Tab-separated table of C-alpha atoms in Angstrom:
chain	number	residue	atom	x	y	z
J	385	UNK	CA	23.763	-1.627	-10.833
J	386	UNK	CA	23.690	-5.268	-11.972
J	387	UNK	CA	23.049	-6.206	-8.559
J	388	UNK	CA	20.140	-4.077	-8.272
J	389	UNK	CA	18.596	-5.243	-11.681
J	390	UNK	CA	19.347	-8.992	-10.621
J	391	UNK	CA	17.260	-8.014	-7.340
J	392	UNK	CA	14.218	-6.346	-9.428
J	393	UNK	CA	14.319	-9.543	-11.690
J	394	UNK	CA	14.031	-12.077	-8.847
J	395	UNK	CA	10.976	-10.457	-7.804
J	396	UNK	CA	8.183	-12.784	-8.199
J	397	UNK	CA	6.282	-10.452	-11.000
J	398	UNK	CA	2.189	-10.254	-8.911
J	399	UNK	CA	1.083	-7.682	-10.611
J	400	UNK	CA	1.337	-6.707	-14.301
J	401	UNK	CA	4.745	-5.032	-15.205
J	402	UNK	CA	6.678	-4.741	-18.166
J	403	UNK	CA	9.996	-3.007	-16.610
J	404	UNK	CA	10.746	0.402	-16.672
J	405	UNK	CA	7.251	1.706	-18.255
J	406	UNK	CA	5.069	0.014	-15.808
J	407	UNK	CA	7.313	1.428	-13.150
J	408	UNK	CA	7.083	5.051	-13.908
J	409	UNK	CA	3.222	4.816	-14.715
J	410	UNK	CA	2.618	3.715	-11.194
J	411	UNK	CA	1.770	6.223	-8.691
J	412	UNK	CA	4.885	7.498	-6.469
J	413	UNK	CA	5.792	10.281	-4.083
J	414	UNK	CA	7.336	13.370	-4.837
J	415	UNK	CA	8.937	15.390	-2.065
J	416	UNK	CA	5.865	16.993	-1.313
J	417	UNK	CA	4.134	14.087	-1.413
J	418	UNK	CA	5.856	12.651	0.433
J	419	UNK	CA	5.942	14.741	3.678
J	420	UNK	CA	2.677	15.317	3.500
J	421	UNK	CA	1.890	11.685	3.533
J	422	UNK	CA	4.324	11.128	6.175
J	423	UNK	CA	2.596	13.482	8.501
J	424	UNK	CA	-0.693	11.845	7.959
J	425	UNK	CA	0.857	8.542	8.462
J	426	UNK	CA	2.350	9.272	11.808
J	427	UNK	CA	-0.738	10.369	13.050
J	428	UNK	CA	-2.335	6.326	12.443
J	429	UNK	CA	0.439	4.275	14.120
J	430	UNK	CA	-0.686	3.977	17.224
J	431	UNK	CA	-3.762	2.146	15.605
J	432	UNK	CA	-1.329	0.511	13.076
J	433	UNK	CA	-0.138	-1.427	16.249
J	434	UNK	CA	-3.139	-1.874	17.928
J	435	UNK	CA	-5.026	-3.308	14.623
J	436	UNK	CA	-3.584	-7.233	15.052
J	437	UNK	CA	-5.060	-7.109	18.676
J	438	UNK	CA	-8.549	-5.967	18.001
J	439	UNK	CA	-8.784	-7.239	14.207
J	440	UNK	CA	-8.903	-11.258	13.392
J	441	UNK	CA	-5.782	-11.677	10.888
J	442	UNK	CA	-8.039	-12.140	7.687
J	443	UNK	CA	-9.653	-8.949	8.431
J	444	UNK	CA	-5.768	-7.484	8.376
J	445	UNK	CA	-5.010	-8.899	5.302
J	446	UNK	CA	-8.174	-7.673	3.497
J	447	UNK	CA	-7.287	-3.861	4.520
J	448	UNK	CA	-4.284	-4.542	2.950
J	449	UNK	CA	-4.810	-6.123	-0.296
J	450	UNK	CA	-7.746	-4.080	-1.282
J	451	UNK	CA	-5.584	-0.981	-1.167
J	452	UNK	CA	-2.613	-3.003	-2.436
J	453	UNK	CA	-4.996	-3.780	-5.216
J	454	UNK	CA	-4.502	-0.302	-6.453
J	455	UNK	CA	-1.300	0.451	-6.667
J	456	UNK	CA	0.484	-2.281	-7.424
J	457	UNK	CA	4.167	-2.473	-5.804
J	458	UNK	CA	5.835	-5.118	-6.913
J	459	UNK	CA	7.900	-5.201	-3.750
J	460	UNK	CA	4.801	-4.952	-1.514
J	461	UNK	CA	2.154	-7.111	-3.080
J	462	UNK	CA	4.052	-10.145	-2.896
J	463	UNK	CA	4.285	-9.827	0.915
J	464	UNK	CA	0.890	-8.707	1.083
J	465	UNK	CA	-0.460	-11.678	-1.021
J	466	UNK	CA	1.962	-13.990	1.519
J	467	UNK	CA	0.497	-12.919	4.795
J	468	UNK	CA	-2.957	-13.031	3.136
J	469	UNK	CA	-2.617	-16.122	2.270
J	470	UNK	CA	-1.108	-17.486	6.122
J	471	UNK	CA	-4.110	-15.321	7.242
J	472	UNK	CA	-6.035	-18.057	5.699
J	473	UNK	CA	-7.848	-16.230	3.022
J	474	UNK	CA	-8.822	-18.393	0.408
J	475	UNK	CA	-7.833	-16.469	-3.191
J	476	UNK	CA	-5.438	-13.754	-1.655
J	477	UNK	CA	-3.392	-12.789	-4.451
J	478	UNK	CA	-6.791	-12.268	-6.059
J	479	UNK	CA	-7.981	-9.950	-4.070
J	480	UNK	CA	-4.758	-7.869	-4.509
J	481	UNK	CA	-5.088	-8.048	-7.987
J	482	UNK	CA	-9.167	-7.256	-8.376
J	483	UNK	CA	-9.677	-5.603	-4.468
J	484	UNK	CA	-12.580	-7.451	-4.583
J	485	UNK	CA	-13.379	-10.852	-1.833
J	486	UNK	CA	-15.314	-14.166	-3.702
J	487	UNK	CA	-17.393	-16.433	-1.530
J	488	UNK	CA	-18.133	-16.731	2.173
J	489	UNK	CA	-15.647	-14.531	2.906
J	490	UNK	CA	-16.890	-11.508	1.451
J	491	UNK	CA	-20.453	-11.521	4.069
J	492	UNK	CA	-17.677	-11.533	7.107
J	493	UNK	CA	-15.283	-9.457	5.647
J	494	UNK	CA	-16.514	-7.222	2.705
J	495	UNK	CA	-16.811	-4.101	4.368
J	496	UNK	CA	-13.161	-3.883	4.807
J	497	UNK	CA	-12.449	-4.727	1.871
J	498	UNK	CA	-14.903	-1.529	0.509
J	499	UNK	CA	-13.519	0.622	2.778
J	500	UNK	CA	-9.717	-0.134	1.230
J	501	UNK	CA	-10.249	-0.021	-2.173
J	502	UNK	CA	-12.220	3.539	-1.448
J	503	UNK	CA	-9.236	4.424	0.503
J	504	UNK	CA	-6.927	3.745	-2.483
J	505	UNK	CA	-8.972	5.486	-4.471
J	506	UNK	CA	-9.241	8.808	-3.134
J	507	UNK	CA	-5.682	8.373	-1.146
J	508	UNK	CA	-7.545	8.402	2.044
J	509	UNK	CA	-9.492	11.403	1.528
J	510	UNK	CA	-13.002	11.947	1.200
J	511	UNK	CA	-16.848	11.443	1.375
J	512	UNK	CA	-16.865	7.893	-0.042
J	513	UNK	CA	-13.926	6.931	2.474
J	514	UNK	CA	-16.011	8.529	5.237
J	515	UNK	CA	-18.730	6.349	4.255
J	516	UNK	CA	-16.717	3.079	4.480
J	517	UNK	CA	-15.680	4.095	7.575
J	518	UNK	CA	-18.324	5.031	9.040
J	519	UNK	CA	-20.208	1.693	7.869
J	520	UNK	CA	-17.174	-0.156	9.794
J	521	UNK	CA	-17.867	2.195	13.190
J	522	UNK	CA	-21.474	0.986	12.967
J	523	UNK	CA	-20.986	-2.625	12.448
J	524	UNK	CA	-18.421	-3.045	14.697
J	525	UNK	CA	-17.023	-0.097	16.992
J	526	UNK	CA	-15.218	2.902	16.188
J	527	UNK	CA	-12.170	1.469	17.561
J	528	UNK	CA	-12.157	-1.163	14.797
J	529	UNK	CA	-12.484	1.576	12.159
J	530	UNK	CA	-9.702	3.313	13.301
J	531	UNK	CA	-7.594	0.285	13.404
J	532	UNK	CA	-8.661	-0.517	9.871
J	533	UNK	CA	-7.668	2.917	8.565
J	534	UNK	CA	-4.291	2.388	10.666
J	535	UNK	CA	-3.930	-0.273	8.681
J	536	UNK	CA	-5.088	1.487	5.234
J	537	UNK	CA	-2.402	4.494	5.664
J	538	UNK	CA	0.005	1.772	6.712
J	539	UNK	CA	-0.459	-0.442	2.941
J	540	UNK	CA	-1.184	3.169	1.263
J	541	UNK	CA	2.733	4.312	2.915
J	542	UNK	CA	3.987	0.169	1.812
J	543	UNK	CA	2.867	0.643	-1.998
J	544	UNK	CA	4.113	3.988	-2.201
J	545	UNK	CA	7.084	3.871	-0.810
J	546	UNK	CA	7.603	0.629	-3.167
J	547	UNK	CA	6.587	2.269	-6.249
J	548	UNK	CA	9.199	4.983	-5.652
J	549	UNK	CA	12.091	2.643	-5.036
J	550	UNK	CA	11.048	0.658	-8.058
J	551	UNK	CA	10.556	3.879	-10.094
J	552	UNK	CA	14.151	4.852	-9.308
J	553	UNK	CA	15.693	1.835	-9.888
J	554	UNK	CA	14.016	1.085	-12.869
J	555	UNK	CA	13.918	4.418	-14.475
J	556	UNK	CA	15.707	7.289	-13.049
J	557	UNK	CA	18.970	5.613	-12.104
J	558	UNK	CA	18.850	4.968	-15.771
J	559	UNK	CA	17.875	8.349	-16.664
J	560	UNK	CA	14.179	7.916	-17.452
J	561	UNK	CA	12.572	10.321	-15.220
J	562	UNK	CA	8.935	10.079	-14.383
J	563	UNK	CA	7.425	13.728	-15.177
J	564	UNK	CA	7.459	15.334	-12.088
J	565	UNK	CA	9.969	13.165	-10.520
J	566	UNK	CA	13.112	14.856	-8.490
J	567	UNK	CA	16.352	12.361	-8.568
J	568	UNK	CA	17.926	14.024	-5.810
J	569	UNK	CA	14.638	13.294	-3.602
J	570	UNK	CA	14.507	10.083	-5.114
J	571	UNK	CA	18.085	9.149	-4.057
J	572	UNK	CA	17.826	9.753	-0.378
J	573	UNK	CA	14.340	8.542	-0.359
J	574	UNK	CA	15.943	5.161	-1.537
J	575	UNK	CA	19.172	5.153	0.782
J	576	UNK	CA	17.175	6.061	3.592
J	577	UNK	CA	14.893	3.368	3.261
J	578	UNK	CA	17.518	0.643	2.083
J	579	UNK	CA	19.800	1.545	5.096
C-alpha cells in the first residue's frame, strides 16, 4: 500500500485534487458502466487507429484535451497535456484544464475542440454531439469526423478508466467507497488493467 500511495503522490498534480475527496467526486465506471462503455468503445477503434493518419497531430491532441478537460484523471491528463504539448500546441495543459483553444489556433482547430468538450458532456450521446459532428463532416469529410470521435471514445475510455483506478486506490482500498461503487468490480477492474 505504501508503494501505491508513493506512486499517486509522484503524480505531477494537473488538475485540481485534494486526495481521496477529489477522487471519489470524479466520474468513474461501475460494472455496468463499464461494459456498456466498453461495447461502444470497441465499435471506434478501427478509427482510433486510423485518426493519426488522416488528422494533423494538433488536431489529435485537441480531441483529447477538450474531453480530458472534463473529467480530470490525474493519470491521464498529464500524458494528454505531454503529447499536446510535442503536438506543438501552444497552451496545452490549458486547454485540458478550460477545454477551450486561445489564439490562432482556435480558427484551425476549434471545431474539434467543440465537438470534445460536447462529447464529455453528454458522454458521447446526443443532439449537441451530433451537431459537432456533423459540423466536422461538413468542414472536412465524414471520415475525419469519425476519426475524431475515435479519438473522443478513446480519451472518454483514458479518463475513465483513470478515475476508477484512482478512486480505488485512493478511497476504496481504504474503505471509502464512492456511493454506488462495487470493490469487487473495482479490484479486477484495477488488476486487469495494471497487469
Amino acid at each position: 500500500l505504501n508503494q501505491m500511495q508513493a506512486l499517486l503522490s509522484s503524480l505531477p498534480n494537473v488538475a485540481p485534487t485534494d486526495g481521496t475527496t477529489s477522487a471519489l467526486e470524479k466520474k468513474s465506471w461501475t460494472w455496468e458502466g463499464s461494459l456498456a462503455d466498453h461495447m461502444r468503445i470497441l465499435l471506434q477503434v478501427p478509427f482510433f487507429f486510423i485518426a493519426p493518419i488522416v488528422l494533423p497531430p494538433k488536431a489529435c491532441a485537441v480531441i483529447h484535451l477538450s474531453v480530458e478537460s472534463k473529467y480530470s484523471s490525474r493519470f491521464f491528463s498529464h500524458l494528454q497535456g505531454e503529447l499536446g504539448r510535442m503536438a506543438g500546441l501552444n497552451d496545452a495543459y490549458e486547454l485540458c484544464s478550460t477545454g477551450k483553444l486561445t489564439g490562432g489556433e482556435s480558427d484551425e482547430f476549434g471545431c474539434f475542440a467543440k465537438y470534445g468538450r460536447a462529447f464529455a458532456k453528454k458522454d458521447g450521446i446526443g443532439d449537441s454531439v451530433q451537431e459537432k459532428y456533423d459540423v466536422i463532416a461538413e468542414k472536412h469529410s465524414n471520415l475525419i469526423a469519425r476519426c475524431a470521435q475515435g479519438l473522443a471514445f478513446f480519451a472518454f475510455w483514458g479518463s475513465l478508466a483513470g478515475n476508477t483506478v484512482e478512486g480505488y486506490l485512493r478511497g476504496t482500498l481504504f474503505g471509502k467507497k464512492k456511493e454506488g461503487s462495487n470493490a469487487i468490480f473495482e479490484s479486477f477492474f484495477v488488476l486487469y488493467y495494471i497487469i
